[in-house]
Coordinates of C-alpha atoms in Angstrom, one line a residue:
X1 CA -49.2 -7.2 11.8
X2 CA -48.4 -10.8 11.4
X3 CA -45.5 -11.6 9.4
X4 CA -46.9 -14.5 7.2
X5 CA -49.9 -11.7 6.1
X6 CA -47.2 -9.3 5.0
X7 CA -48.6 -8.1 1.7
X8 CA -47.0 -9.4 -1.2
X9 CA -45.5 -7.3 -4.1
X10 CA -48.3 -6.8 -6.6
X11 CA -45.5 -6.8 -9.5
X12 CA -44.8 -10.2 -9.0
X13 CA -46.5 -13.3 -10.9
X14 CA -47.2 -15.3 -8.3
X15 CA -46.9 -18.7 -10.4
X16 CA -44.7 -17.7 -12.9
X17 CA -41.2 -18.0 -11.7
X18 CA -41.4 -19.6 -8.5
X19 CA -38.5 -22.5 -8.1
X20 CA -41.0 -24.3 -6.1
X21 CA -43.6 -24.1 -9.2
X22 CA -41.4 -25.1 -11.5
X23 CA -39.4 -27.8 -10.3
X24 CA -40.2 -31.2 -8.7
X25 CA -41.9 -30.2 -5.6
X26 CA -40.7 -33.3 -3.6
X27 CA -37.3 -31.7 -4.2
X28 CA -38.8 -29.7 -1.1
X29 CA -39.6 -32.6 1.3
X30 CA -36.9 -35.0 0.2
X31 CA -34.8 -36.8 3.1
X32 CA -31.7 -36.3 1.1
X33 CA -29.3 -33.4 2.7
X34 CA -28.2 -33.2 -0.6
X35 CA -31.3 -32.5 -1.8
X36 CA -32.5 -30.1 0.3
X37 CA -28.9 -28.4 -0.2
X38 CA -30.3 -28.2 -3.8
X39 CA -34.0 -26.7 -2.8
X40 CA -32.2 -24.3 -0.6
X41 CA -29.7 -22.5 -3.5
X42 CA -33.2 -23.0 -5.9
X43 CA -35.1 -20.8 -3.1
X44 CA -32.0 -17.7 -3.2
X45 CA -33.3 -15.7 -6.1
X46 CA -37.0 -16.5 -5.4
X47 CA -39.5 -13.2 -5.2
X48 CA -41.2 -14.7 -2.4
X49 CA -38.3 -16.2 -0.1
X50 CA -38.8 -13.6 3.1
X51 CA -42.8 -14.1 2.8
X52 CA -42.6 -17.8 2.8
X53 CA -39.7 -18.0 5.1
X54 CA -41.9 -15.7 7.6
X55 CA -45.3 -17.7 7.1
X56 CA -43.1 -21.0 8.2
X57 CA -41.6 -19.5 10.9
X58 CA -45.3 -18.4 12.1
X59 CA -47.2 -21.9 11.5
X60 CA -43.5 -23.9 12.7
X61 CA -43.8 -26.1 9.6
X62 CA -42.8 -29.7 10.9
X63 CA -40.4 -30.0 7.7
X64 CA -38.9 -28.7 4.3
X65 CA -37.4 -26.1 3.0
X66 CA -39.3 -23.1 3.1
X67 CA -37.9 -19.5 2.3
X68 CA -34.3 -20.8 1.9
X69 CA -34.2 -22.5 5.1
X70 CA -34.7 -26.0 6.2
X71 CA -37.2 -27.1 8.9
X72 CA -37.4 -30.4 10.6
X73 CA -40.0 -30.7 13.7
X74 CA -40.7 -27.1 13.1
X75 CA -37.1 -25.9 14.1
X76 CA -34.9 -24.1 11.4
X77 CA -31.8 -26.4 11.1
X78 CA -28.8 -25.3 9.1
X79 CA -28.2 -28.7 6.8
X80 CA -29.9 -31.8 7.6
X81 CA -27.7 -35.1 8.9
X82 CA -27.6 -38.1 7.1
X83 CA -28.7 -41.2 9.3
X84 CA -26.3 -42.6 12.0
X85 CA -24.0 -40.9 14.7
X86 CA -22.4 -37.6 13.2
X87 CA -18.8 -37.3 13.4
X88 CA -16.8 -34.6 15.2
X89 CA -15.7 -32.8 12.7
X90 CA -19.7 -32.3 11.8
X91 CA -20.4 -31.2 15.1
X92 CA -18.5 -28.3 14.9
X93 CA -19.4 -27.5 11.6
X94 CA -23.7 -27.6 12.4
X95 CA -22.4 -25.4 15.3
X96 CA -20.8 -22.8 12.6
X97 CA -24.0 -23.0 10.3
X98 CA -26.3 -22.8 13.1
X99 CA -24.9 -19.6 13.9
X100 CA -24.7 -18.3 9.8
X101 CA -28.6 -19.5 10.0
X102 CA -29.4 -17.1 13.2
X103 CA -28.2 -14.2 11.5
X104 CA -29.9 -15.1 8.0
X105 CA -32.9 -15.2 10.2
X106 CA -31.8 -11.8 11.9
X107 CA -31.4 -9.9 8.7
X108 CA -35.0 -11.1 7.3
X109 CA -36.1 -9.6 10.8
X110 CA -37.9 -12.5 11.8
X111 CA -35.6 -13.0 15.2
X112 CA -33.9 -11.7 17.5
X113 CA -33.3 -14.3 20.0
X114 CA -33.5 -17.9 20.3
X115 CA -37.0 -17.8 22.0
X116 CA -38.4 -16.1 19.3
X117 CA -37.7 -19.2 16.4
X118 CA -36.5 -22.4 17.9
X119 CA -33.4 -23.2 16.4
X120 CA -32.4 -27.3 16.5
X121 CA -29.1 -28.0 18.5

């Protein structure tokens, strides 16, 4: 069974209290890290964050924050950069994230290795 068609939980109101429903949804798809930082914490409590984090893993959404994560060119990256050259420090802190983002991915089940969801360097 595919992932994204996972049934959903018939208790849930699908509209009701969905962050994504009831905030900006540009919030989403905004080019700010900060942002996106916001969408992300929004995204924790939502009823639907392992379905719609499962059904963007499957269709490799180009960008956004889907299911707590954030995609650019359908990778999962752990923050997005602001424009110009990142500084060390930075470097080793994407490579920390990118590993906390692995296992966040590990524990929804939806991989097990790197070929399964392509996670950006």
């Amino acid at each position: 069974m595919s992932l994204a068609l996972a049934p959903l939980d018939l208790n849930v109101e699908t509209e009701a209290n969905l962050p994504c429903r009831k905030f900006d949804p540009d919030l989403w798809f905004s080019d700010s890290p900060t942002d996106l930082d916001v969408a992300k914490s929004l995204c924790g409590d939502c009823p639907l964050r392992v379905e719609c984090l499962a059904g963007a893993v499957e269709r490799a959404e180009p960008w956004g924050v889907w299911g707590g994560e954030i995609f650019e060119r359908g990778a999962v990256v752990p923050r997005k950069r602001p424009r110009g050259r990142p500084r060390k420090e930075d470097l080793a802190r994407d490579a920390a994230l990118r590993v906390e983002a692995e296992a966040r991915l590990a524990a929804n089940g939806l991989a097990t290795s790197r070929s399964a969801v392509r996670l950006a360097a």
